[in-house]
Coordinates of C-alpha atoms and ligand atoms in Angstrom, one line a residue:
Chain A
M288 CA 0.0 0.0 0.0
N289 CA 1.5 3.4 -1.0
G290 CA 1.3 6.7 0.7
V291 CA -1.1 8.2 -1.8
N292 CA -3.6 5.4 -1.3
R293 CA -3.3 5.6 2.4
S294 CA -4.3 9.3 2.5
L295 CA -7.7 8.5 1.0
P296 CA -10.5 9.3 3.4
I297 CA -13.5 7.1 4.3
R298 CA -16.6 8.4 2.5
V299 CA -19.9 7.8 4.0
D300 CA -23.1 9.0 2.2
V301 CA -26.3 7.5 3.6
R302 CA -29.2 9.0 1.7
S303 CA -31.8 7.0 3.7
K304 CA -32.1 3.9 5.8
V305 CA -35.5 2.5 6.4
F306 CA -36.3 -0.5 8.6
P307 CA -39.3 -2.3 7.0
A308 CA -42.6 -2.6 8.8
V309 CA -42.8 -5.5 11.3
G310 CA -46.2 -6.6 12.4
D311 CA -48.2 -3.5 13.2
R312 CA -45.1 -1.4 13.5
P313 CA -44.9 1.0 10.5
P314 CA -41.7 1.3 8.5
Q315 CA -39.0 3.3 10.3
L316 CA -36.9 6.0 8.6
V317 CA -33.8 5.9 10.9
L318 CA -31.1 7.7 8.9
K319 CA -31.7 10.6 6.5
D320 CA -28.9 12.3 4.5
V321 CA -26.0 11.4 6.8
A322 CA -22.9 12.2 4.7
F323 CA -19.4 12.8 6.0
E324 CA -15.8 12.0 5.3
V325 CA -13.3 10.6 7.8
A326 CA -9.6 11.5 7.2
P327 CA -7.1 8.7 7.5
R328 CA -5.7 8.2 11.0
S329 CA -8.3 10.6 12.5
F330 CA -10.5 9.8 15.5
L331 CA -14.2 10.5 14.8
V332 CA -16.6 10.5 17.7
I333 CA -20.3 10.0 16.9
T334 CA -22.8 11.0 19.6
G335 CA -26.6 11.4 19.7
P336 CA -29.6 10.4 21.8
S337 CA -30.4 6.7 22.3
G338 CA -32.2 5.2 19.4
C339 CA -31.2 7.8 16.9
G340 CA -29.4 5.4 14.7
K341 CA -25.8 5.3 15.7
S342 CA -25.5 1.5 15.8
T343 CA -27.4 1.3 12.5
L344 CA -24.9 3.7 11.0
L345 CA -21.9 1.7 12.2
N346 CA -23.5 -1.5 10.8
I347 CA -23.8 0.2 7.4
I348 CA -20.2 1.4 7.5
A349 CA -19.0 -2.0 8.5
G350 CA -20.8 -3.5 5.5
L351 CA -23.1 -5.7 7.6
D352 CA -26.2 -3.8 6.5
T353 CA -26.4 -3.3 2.8
D354 CA -30.1 -2.5 2.7
F355 CA -29.9 1.3 2.5
S356 CA -29.7 3.9 -0.2
G357 CA -26.5 5.7 -0.6
S358 CA -22.8 4.6 -0.6
V359 CA -19.9 3.8 1.7
D360 CA -16.4 3.9 0.4
L361 CA -13.9 2.6 2.9
G362 CA -10.9 3.1 0.6
P363 CA -7.9 0.8 0.5
A364 CA -8.1 -0.2 4.1
K365 CA -11.5 -1.8 3.8
D366 CA -10.2 -5.4 4.4
K367 CA -8.6 -4.3 7.6
L368 CA -11.7 -3.2 9.4
T369 CA -12.7 -4.3 12.8
F370 CA -16.0 -3.6 14.7
I371 CA -16.3 -3.7 18.4
F372 CA -20.0 -4.2 18.9
Q373 CA -22.2 -2.7 21.5
S374 CA -22.8 -6.2 22.9
P375 CA -19.6 -8.3 23.5
R376 CA -20.6 -11.1 21.1
L377 CA -18.2 -13.7 22.4
L378 CA -18.6 -17.3 21.6
P379 CA -20.0 -18.7 24.8
W380 CA -18.5 -22.2 24.1
R381 CA -15.0 -20.9 23.8
T382 CA -12.8 -19.5 26.6
V383 CA -11.6 -15.9 26.7
Y384 CA -8.3 -16.9 25.3
E385 CA -9.8 -19.1 22.6
N386 CA -12.2 -16.3 21.6
I387 CA -9.3 -14.0 21.0
A388 CA -7.0 -16.6 19.3
L389 CA -9.8 -17.5 16.9
V390 CA -9.7 -14.1 15.2
L391 CA -6.1 -14.5 14.1
P392 CA -5.1 -16.9 11.3
E393 CA -3.3 -20.0 12.4
G394 CA 0.4 -19.6 12.8
D395 CA 0.1 -15.8 12.9
P396 CA 2.9 -14.2 14.9
R397 CA 0.4 -12.0 16.8
H398 CA -0.7 -15.2 18.8
A399 CA 2.4 -14.5 21.0
Q400 CA 0.9 -11.2 22.0
I401 CA -2.5 -12.6 23.2
P402 CA -1.5 -13.1 26.9
D403 CA -0.1 -9.6 27.1
M404 CA -3.2 -8.2 25.5
I405 CA -5.4 -10.1 28.0
E406 CA -3.2 -8.7 30.8
R407 CA -3.7 -5.2 29.5
V408 CA -7.5 -5.4 29.6
G409 CA -7.2 -6.8 33.1
L410 CA -8.4 -10.3 32.4
R411 CA -5.4 -12.4 33.4
D412 CA -7.3 -14.5 35.9
A413 CA -10.2 -15.0 33.6
M414 CA -8.1 -16.1 30.6
N415 CA -9.5 -19.7 30.6
A416 CA -13.0 -18.9 31.7
Y417 CA -16.1 -19.2 29.6
P418 CA -17.7 -15.9 28.8
E419 CA -21.1 -16.6 30.4
R420 CA -19.3 -17.0 33.7
L421 CA -17.9 -13.4 33.5
S422 CA -19.5 -10.1 34.3
L423 CA -20.7 -8.0 31.4
G424 CA -17.8 -5.5 32.0
M425 CA -15.3 -8.4 31.8
Q426 CA -17.0 -9.7 28.6
R427 CA -16.7 -6.2 27.1
R428 CA -13.0 -6.2 27.9
A429 CA -12.5 -9.5 26.3
S430 CA -14.3 -8.2 23.2
L431 CA -11.9 -5.2 23.2
A432 CA -8.9 -7.4 23.5
R433 CA -10.2 -9.4 20.5
G434 CA -10.7 -6.3 18.5
F435 CA -7.3 -4.8 19.4
I436 CA -5.3 -7.9 18.7
V437 CA -6.0 -7.8 15.0
E438 CA -4.4 -4.3 14.7
P439 CA -7.1 -2.9 12.3
Q440 CA -6.7 0.1 10.1
I441 CA -10.3 1.0 10.5
L442 CA -11.7 0.5 13.9
L443 CA -15.4 0.9 14.6
M444 CA -16.4 1.0 18.3
D445 CA -19.9 1.1 19.6
E446 CA -20.0 2.5 23.2
P447 CA -17.1 0.2 24.2
F448 CA -16.5 1.5 27.7
V449 CA -19.9 1.5 29.2
S450 CA -20.6 -0.6 32.3
L451 CA -16.9 -0.3 33.4
D452 CA -15.7 1.3 36.6
D453 CA -13.8 4.6 36.2
P454 CA -10.2 3.2 36.8
T455 CA -10.8 0.4 34.3
A456 CA -12.4 2.8 31.7
I457 CA -9.4 5.2 32.1
S458 CA -6.8 2.5 31.6
L459 CA -8.7 1.1 28.6
R460 CA -9.0 4.6 27.0
A461 CA -5.2 4.9 27.5
L462 CA -4.7 1.5 25.8
L463 CA -6.9 2.6 22.9
T464 CA -5.0 5.9 22.5
E465 CA -1.7 4.0 22.6
L466 CA -2.8 1.6 19.9
W467 CA -4.2 4.4 17.8
H468 CA -0.8 6.2 18.0
R469 CA 1.2 3.0 17.4
H470 CA -0.7 1.8 14.4
P471 CA -2.1 3.8 11.5
T472 CA -5.7 3.5 12.5
T473 CA -8.8 5.4 11.6
V474 CA -11.3 5.2 14.5
I475 CA -15.0 5.8 14.4
F476 CA -16.3 5.8 18.0
V477 CA -19.8 6.0 19.3
T478 CA -20.4 7.2 22.9
H479 CA -22.8 9.1 25.1
D480 CA -20.1 10.3 27.4
R481 CA -19.2 13.9 26.5
A482 CA -16.0 14.1 28.4
E483 CA -14.9 10.8 26.9
A484 CA -15.8 12.1 23.4
I485 CA -13.7 15.3 23.9
Q486 CA -10.8 13.5 25.5
L487 CA -10.4 10.8 22.8
G488 CA -11.6 12.4 19.6
T489 CA -10.2 14.7 17.0
R490 CA -13.7 15.5 15.7
I491 CA -17.3 15.1 16.9
L492 CA -20.3 14.3 14.8
R493 CA -23.6 14.9 16.6
L494 CA -26.7 13.1 15.2
A495 CA -30.1 14.7 15.6
P496 CA -32.9 12.7 17.2
G497 CA -35.8 11.3 15.2
K498 CA -34.8 11.0 11.5
A499 CA -31.2 11.2 12.3
S500 CA -29.2 13.5 10.2
V501 CA -26.0 15.3 11.1
A502 CA -26.8 18.1 13.6
Q503 CA -23.3 19.3 14.2
D504 CA -19.8 18.5 12.9
V505 CA -16.9 20.0 14.9
T506 CA -13.2 19.6 15.2
I507 CA -11.8 19.1 18.7
N508 CA -8.9 21.5 19.3
L509 CA -6.9 19.9 22.0
T510 CA -3.2 19.2 22.3
E511 CA -2.0 15.8 23.6
A512 CA -1.2 17.4 26.9
Q513 CA -4.6 19.1 27.2
R514 CA -6.2 15.7 26.8
H515 CA -5.0 14.9 30.3
D516 CA -6.2 18.2 31.7
Q517 CA -9.7 18.1 33.2
A518 CA -10.2 21.9 32.9
A519 CA -9.2 21.9 29.2
I520 CA -11.6 19.1 28.5
L521 CA -14.4 20.8 30.3
A522 CA -13.8 24.1 28.5
E523 CA -13.8 22.3 25.1
Q524 CA -16.9 20.4 26.1
N525 CA -18.7 23.6 26.9
R526 CA -17.6 25.2 23.6
I527 CA -18.9 22.2 21.6
F528 CA -22.0 21.2 23.4
A529 CA -23.3 24.7 24.2
A530 CA -23.9 25.2 20.5
Chain B
M190 CA -30.4 -6.4 19.9
A191 CA -30.5 -8.9 22.7
P192 CA -27.1 -9.8 24.3
I193 CA -25.9 -13.1 23.1
S194 CA -26.1 -14.7 26.5
T195 CA -29.8 -14.4 26.7
R196 CA -30.2 -15.6 23.1
I197 CA -28.2 -18.7 23.7
S198 CA -29.8 -19.8 26.9
S199 CA -33.1 -19.7 25.2
T200 CA -32.1 -22.9 23.4
P201 CA -33.5 -25.9 25.2
R202 CA -31.7 -27.4 28.1
L203 CA -32.1 -31.0 27.2
M204 CA -31.2 -32.6 30.4
A205 CA -31.1 -31.7 34.0
A206 CA -27.4 -32.1 34.7
P207 CA -26.8 -34.7 37.4
S208 CA -25.0 -32.7 40.1
G209 CA -22.2 -34.8 41.3
F210 CA -21.5 -38.4 42.1
T211 CA -24.0 -38.8 45.0
A212 CA -26.9 -37.5 42.8
S213 CA -26.2 -40.0 40.1
L214 CA -25.8 -42.8 42.8
E215 CA -29.2 -41.8 44.2
R216 CA -30.8 -41.9 40.8
L217 CA -29.3 -45.3 40.2
A218 CA -30.7 -46.6 43.5
W219 CA -34.2 -45.3 42.6
M220 CA -34.0 -47.0 39.3
A221 CA -32.8 -50.3 40.7
G222 CA -35.6 -50.2 43.4
S223 CA -38.3 -49.4 40.9
L224 CA -37.2 -52.1 38.4
F225 CA -37.1 -54.6 41.2
A226 CA -40.6 -53.7 42.2
L227 CA -41.7 -54.1 38.6
A228 CA -40.1 -57.6 38.6
V229 CA -41.9 -58.6 41.8
F230 CA -45.2 -57.3 40.4
W231 CA -44.6 -59.3 37.2
Q232 CA -43.7 -62.4 39.2
I233 CA -46.9 -62.2 41.3
I234 CA -49.1 -61.8 38.2
A235 CA -47.3 -64.6 36.4
V236 CA -47.6 -67.0 39.3
Y237 CA -51.3 -66.1 39.7
A238 CA -52.1 -66.4 36.0
D239 CA -50.1 -69.6 35.6
S240 CA -50.2 -69.5 31.8
R241 CA -47.5 -70.5 29.3
Y242 CA -48.1 -67.1 27.7
L243 CA -47.0 -65.2 30.7
P244 CA -43.7 -66.7 32.0
T245 CA -42.2 -65.6 35.2
P246 CA -39.1 -63.2 35.2
L247 CA -37.0 -66.2 36.3
A248 CA -38.1 -68.3 33.4
V249 CA -37.3 -65.4 31.0
F250 CA -33.9 -65.1 32.7
D251 CA -33.3 -68.8 32.0
V252 CA -34.0 -68.3 28.3
L253 CA -31.6 -65.4 28.3
L254 CA -28.9 -67.7 29.7
R255 CA -29.7 -70.4 27.3
E256 CA -29.6 -68.1 24.3
G257 CA -26.4 -66.6 25.6
A258 CA -24.8 -70.0 25.9
N259 CA -25.8 -71.2 22.4
G260 CA -24.5 -68.0 20.9
N261 CA -27.8 -66.8 19.2
L262 CA -28.1 -63.9 21.5
W263 CA -24.8 -62.4 20.6
K264 CA -25.1 -63.1 16.9
D265 CA -28.5 -61.6 16.5
T266 CA -27.9 -58.7 18.9
S267 CA -24.8 -57.7 17.0
A268 CA -26.5 -58.0 13.6
T269 CA -29.3 -55.7 14.8
L270 CA -26.8 -53.3 16.4
A271 CA -24.9 -53.1 13.1
R272 CA -28.1 -52.1 11.3
V273 CA -29.0 -49.7 14.0
A274 CA -25.6 -48.1 13.8
V275 CA -25.6 -47.6 10.0
A276 CA -29.3 -46.4 9.9
F277 CA -28.6 -44.1 12.8
V278 CA -25.5 -42.5 11.3
V279 CA -27.1 -42.2 7.8
S280 CA -30.3 -40.6 9.1
M281 CA -28.6 -38.2 11.5
F282 CA -26.3 -37.0 8.7
I283 CA -28.9 -36.6 6.0
G284 CA -31.6 -35.3 8.4
A285 CA -29.2 -32.8 9.9
T286 CA -28.2 -31.5 6.4
I287 CA -31.8 -31.2 5.3
G288 CA -32.8 -29.5 8.6
I289 CA -30.0 -27.0 8.6
F290 CA -30.7 -26.2 4.9
L291 CA -34.4 -25.6 5.6
G292 CA -33.7 -23.6 8.7
R293 CA -31.5 -21.2 6.8
Y294 CA -33.4 -20.8 3.5
R295 CA -36.9 -19.6 4.0
T296 CA -38.1 -20.2 0.5
A297 CA -36.9 -23.7 0.5
D298 CA -38.5 -24.2 3.9
K299 CA -41.9 -22.9 2.7
F300 CA -41.7 -25.3 -0.3
F301 CA -40.5 -28.4 1.5
D302 CA -42.5 -28.0 4.6
A303 CA -45.4 -30.0 3.1
W304 CA -43.1 -32.8 2.1
L305 CA -41.7 -33.0 5.6
I306 CA -45.2 -33.2 7.1
L307 CA -46.1 -35.9 4.6
F308 CA -43.0 -38.0 5.5
L309 CA -43.5 -37.3 9.2
N310 CA -46.9 -38.9 9.1
L311 CA -46.1 -41.8 6.8
P312 CA -46.5 -45.0 8.8
A313 CA -43.3 -46.9 9.3
L314 CA -45.0 -50.0 7.9
V315 CA -45.7 -48.3 4.6
T316 CA -42.1 -47.3 4.1
I317 CA -40.9 -50.7 5.1
T318 CA -43.1 -52.6 2.7
L319 CA -42.5 -50.3 -0.2
C320 CA -38.7 -50.4 0.3
Y321 CA -38.8 -54.2 0.3
I322 CA -41.0 -54.3 -2.8
W323 CA -39.0 -51.7 -4.7
F324 CA -35.4 -52.7 -3.7
G325 CA -35.8 -56.3 -2.8
L326 CA -35.3 -58.1 0.5
T327 CA -31.8 -56.7 1.1
D328 CA -30.0 -55.0 3.9
A329 CA -29.8 -51.8 1.8
A330 CA -33.6 -51.8 1.5
A331 CA -33.9 -52.4 5.3
I332 CA -31.6 -49.6 6.2
T333 CA -33.2 -47.2 3.7
A334 CA -36.6 -47.9 5.2
V335 CA -35.4 -47.2 8.7
A336 CA -33.6 -44.0 7.6
L337 CA -36.7 -42.8 5.7
N338 CA -38.6 -43.0 9.0
K339 CA -36.0 -41.2 11.0
I340 CA -34.8 -38.5 8.7
P341 CA -37.9 -36.2 8.9
N342 CA -37.7 -36.3 12.6
V343 CA -34.0 -35.3 12.7
A344 CA -34.7 -32.6 10.1
V345 CA -37.5 -31.0 12.1
N346 CA -35.3 -30.9 15.2
M347 CA -32.3 -29.4 13.4
R348 CA -34.4 -26.9 11.5
E349 CA -35.5 -25.5 14.8
G350 CA -31.9 -25.2 15.8
A351 CA -30.9 -23.6 12.5
R352 CA -33.8 -21.1 12.8
S353 CA -32.5 -19.9 16.2
L354 CA -28.9 -19.3 15.1
S355 CA -27.6 -16.1 16.4
K356 CA -27.3 -13.3 13.9
D357 CA -25.1 -11.4 16.3
L358 CA -22.5 -14.1 16.2
D359 CA -22.8 -14.5 12.4
E360 CA -21.9 -10.8 12.0
M361 CA -19.0 -11.2 14.4
A362 CA -17.7 -14.1 12.2
V363 CA -18.1 -11.9 9.1
I364 CA -16.2 -8.9 10.7
Y365 CA -13.3 -11.1 11.9
K366 CA -13.2 -12.9 8.5
F367 CA -13.7 -16.4 9.9
G368 CA -14.5 -17.9 6.5
W369 CA -17.0 -20.8 6.0
W370 CA -15.1 -23.5 7.7
K371 CA -14.2 -21.6 10.9
T372 CA -17.7 -20.3 11.1
L373 CA -19.2 -23.7 10.7
R374 CA -16.9 -25.3 13.3
H375 CA -16.8 -22.6 16.0
V376 CA -20.0 -20.6 15.5
T377 CA -22.7 -22.7 13.8
L378 CA -22.1 -26.2 15.0
P379 CA -21.8 -25.4 18.7
Q380 CA -25.1 -23.6 18.5
L381 CA -26.7 -26.7 16.8
A382 CA -25.0 -29.2 19.2
P383 CA -27.8 -29.3 21.8
F384 CA -30.4 -29.8 19.0
F385 CA -28.2 -32.5 17.5
A386 CA -27.8 -34.2 20.8
A387 CA -31.6 -34.2 21.4
A388 CA -32.2 -35.6 17.9
A389 CA -29.6 -38.3 18.5
R390 CA -31.2 -39.4 21.8
S391 CA -34.7 -39.5 20.5
G392 CA -33.3 -41.0 17.3
L393 CA -31.6 -44.0 18.8
S394 CA -34.8 -45.2 20.5
L395 CA -36.9 -44.7 17.4
V396 CA -34.3 -46.3 15.1
W397 CA -33.9 -49.5 17.0
K398 CA -37.6 -50.1 17.3
I399 CA -38.0 -49.7 13.5
V400 CA -35.0 -51.9 12.8
L401 CA -36.7 -54.7 14.7
V402 CA -39.8 -54.4 12.6
V403 CA -37.7 -54.3 9.4
E404 CA -35.9 -57.5 10.5
A405 CA -39.1 -59.3 11.4
F406 CA -40.4 -58.5 7.9
G407 CA -37.6 -59.4 5.6
R408 CA -34.3 -60.3 7.2
S409 CA -33.0 -63.7 8.4
S410 CA -30.8 -62.4 11.2
G411 CA -31.1 -60.0 14.0
V412 CA -33.3 -59.6 17.1
G413 CA -36.4 -58.7 15.0
Y414 CA -36.0 -62.0 13.0
R415 CA -35.6 -63.9 16.3
L416 CA -38.8 -62.3 17.6
S417 CA -40.8 -63.2 14.5
I418 CA -39.8 -66.8 14.8
A419 CA -40.7 -66.8 18.5
F420 CA -44.0 -65.3 17.5
Q421 CA -44.8 -68.1 15.1
E422 CA -44.2 -70.5 18.0
F423 CA -46.0 -68.3 20.5
D424 CA -42.8 -68.5 22.6
V425 CA -43.3 -65.5 24.9
S426 CA -40.2 -66.3 27.0
T427 CA -37.9 -65.8 24.0
I428 CA -39.7 -62.7 23.0
L429 CA -39.3 -61.1 26.4
A430 CA -35.7 -62.4 26.8
Y431 CA -34.6 -60.7 23.5
A432 CA -36.5 -57.6 24.2
L433 CA -34.9 -57.2 27.7
A434 CA -31.5 -57.9 26.3
F435 CA -31.9 -55.2 23.7
I436 CA -33.3 -52.6 26.1
L437 CA -30.2 -53.2 28.2
V438 CA -27.9 -52.7 25.2
V439 CA -29.6 -49.5 24.1
Q440 CA -29.5 -48.1 27.7
I441 CA -25.8 -48.9 28.0
I442 CA -25.2 -46.9 24.8
E443 CA -27.4 -44.1 26.2
F444 CA -25.5 -43.9 29.4
A445 CA -22.0 -44.6 28.2
V446 CA -22.1 -42.6 24.9
L447 CA -24.9 -40.2 24.4
Q448 CA -25.3 -38.7 27.8
P449 CA -21.5 -38.0 28.3
L450 CA -21.5 -36.5 24.8
Q451 CA -24.3 -34.2 25.6
E452 CA -22.7 -33.1 28.8
R453 CA -19.5 -32.4 26.9
V454 CA -21.2 -30.2 24.3
T455 CA -22.9 -28.1 26.9
A456 CA -20.0 -27.9 29.4
W457 CA -19.6 -24.2 28.8
R458 CA -23.1 -23.3 30.1
R459 CA -23.4 -21.5 33.4
Ligands
ATP692 N1 -33.5 -4.6 13.0 C1 -34.3 -3.6 13.2 N2 -35.5 -3.6 12.8 C2 -36.3 -2.5 13.0 N3 -36.0 -1.4 13.6 C3 -34.7 -1.3 14.1 C4 -33.8 -2.4 13.9 N4 -32.6 -2.1 14.5 C5 -32.8 -0.8 15.0 N5 -34.0 -0.4 14.7 C6 -34.6 0.9 15.1 O1 -33.7 1.9 14.6 C7 -33.5 3.0 15.5 C8 -32.0 3.2 15.7 O2 -31.5 2.1 16.4 P1 -29.9 2.0 16.8 O3 -29.7 0.7 17.4 O4 -29.1 2.4 15.6 O5 -29.9 3.2 17.8 P2 -28.6 3.8 18.6 O6 -28.4 5.2 18.2 O7 -27.5 2.9 18.5 O8 -29.1 3.8 20.1 P3 -28.3 3.4 21.5 O9 -27.6 4.7 21.8 O10 -29.4 3.2 22.5 O11 -27.5 2.2 21.2 C9 -34.3 2.6 16.7 O12 -35.5 3.3 16.7 C10 -34.6 1.1 16.5 O13 -35.9 0.9 17.1
MG693 MG1 -26.5 1.6 19.7

């Protein structure tokens, strides 16, 4: 892959997404004219009220949902996409370790990094446990480790840090930031947590409720140092969400 | 979307797992006690009736020993077991394939549903006689007849399993590029395993009963053949002796093979 290719943005242009009628529920127009580009190696945060269509949008970007009008162009990195789902989606009949190992091809050198990754998400003692015997937060962390181990170039994350205690969430955010700096990754990150959005992202896209379209699209102006400064985060948060 | 854990646990739990050694010992004691009571009951009625058509348990046991000593018991039981094994494997394989296919493709399911209902309600006797007429009095015809009786049953079971496959996990497999083989082995089959185990357990008991009928009709070996001869002579002791021997064999398979298998495929459950 050459430098020119790598600098191509991700282009998302969803004209409309309608869920067909089920039973006596009428058809639902969920997304309407949601169009944006994501620059390579940037960190786009998407926020919006519950039920406005964020997960639907990620499903479309990931290529899991092709039943919409419009287009998605992921560019040259499209085969290196990983999606950390809103629910952990681990295989209940495989242990934490096996769940992670399964996403790597056999004989892949990254297998050697699995124990370390499990350690990083704080699951060392649960390495050989079956997912249903873990708490939801632990399952989430296993699903994060599974997503991180593949070193994707496009990383979609759907509210990955909910139901985690503060220290764990903080250390996982640090892990995400570290991976994002280490590997050339474009991140699209959905969250309800405004401070988290400001701290992690380079840009925020706010979706409007109802027929979700883009309500606001702003760049976050924070230096790396300011991202560890509560006051700076708060100030930026007020600037963006006051609008 | 529902989290996967709730989705998965909605599949049937097919067996109350015996909790520990003492529990299974207790179960065994209950079984032995109740079977002994049945034998005593049988003995009383038989003594009271005093008829050659209702032998006592001890008389039946004597026949069992005699047949064991002259070798017939082993020869016929193993001939029947071989047919049961082949018919069982064939019908599980074909039935599972059809069931999974129908569970996954709605149009095919709509079309073939009527066929399935037809075959489900076809009396075993009809398939058996037709197979013998069409294919001759051969083992192949016998096994085909048995399989035809069992396949719709397995198919219905597995179709239920395939319908309840988790879409969430399928999407996960797509995102992580599992490919068809990895998906089948680690995502699809483990979800189907409980249904497969249920089909296998109900399947074994159905298959061996039909195999006996097939043997009585058109084979010259096996427990079914032995029973048909005993019937011509109104030899109730032999009929009961062979029936008991075969029940024992099937129960041994159930306890030694099918139950441990089922426990293994559901070991990950909470
Ligand atoms: N498979 C589906 N069939 C019909 N309607 C659906 C389906 N999936 C989602 N919807 C509807 O689409 C809308 C958006 O759902 P979506 O899951 O994208 O919301 P969200 O923004 O991710 O919400 P949350 O923040 O709670 O996760 C909801 O109104 C939901 O009812
Ligand atoms: Mg969502």
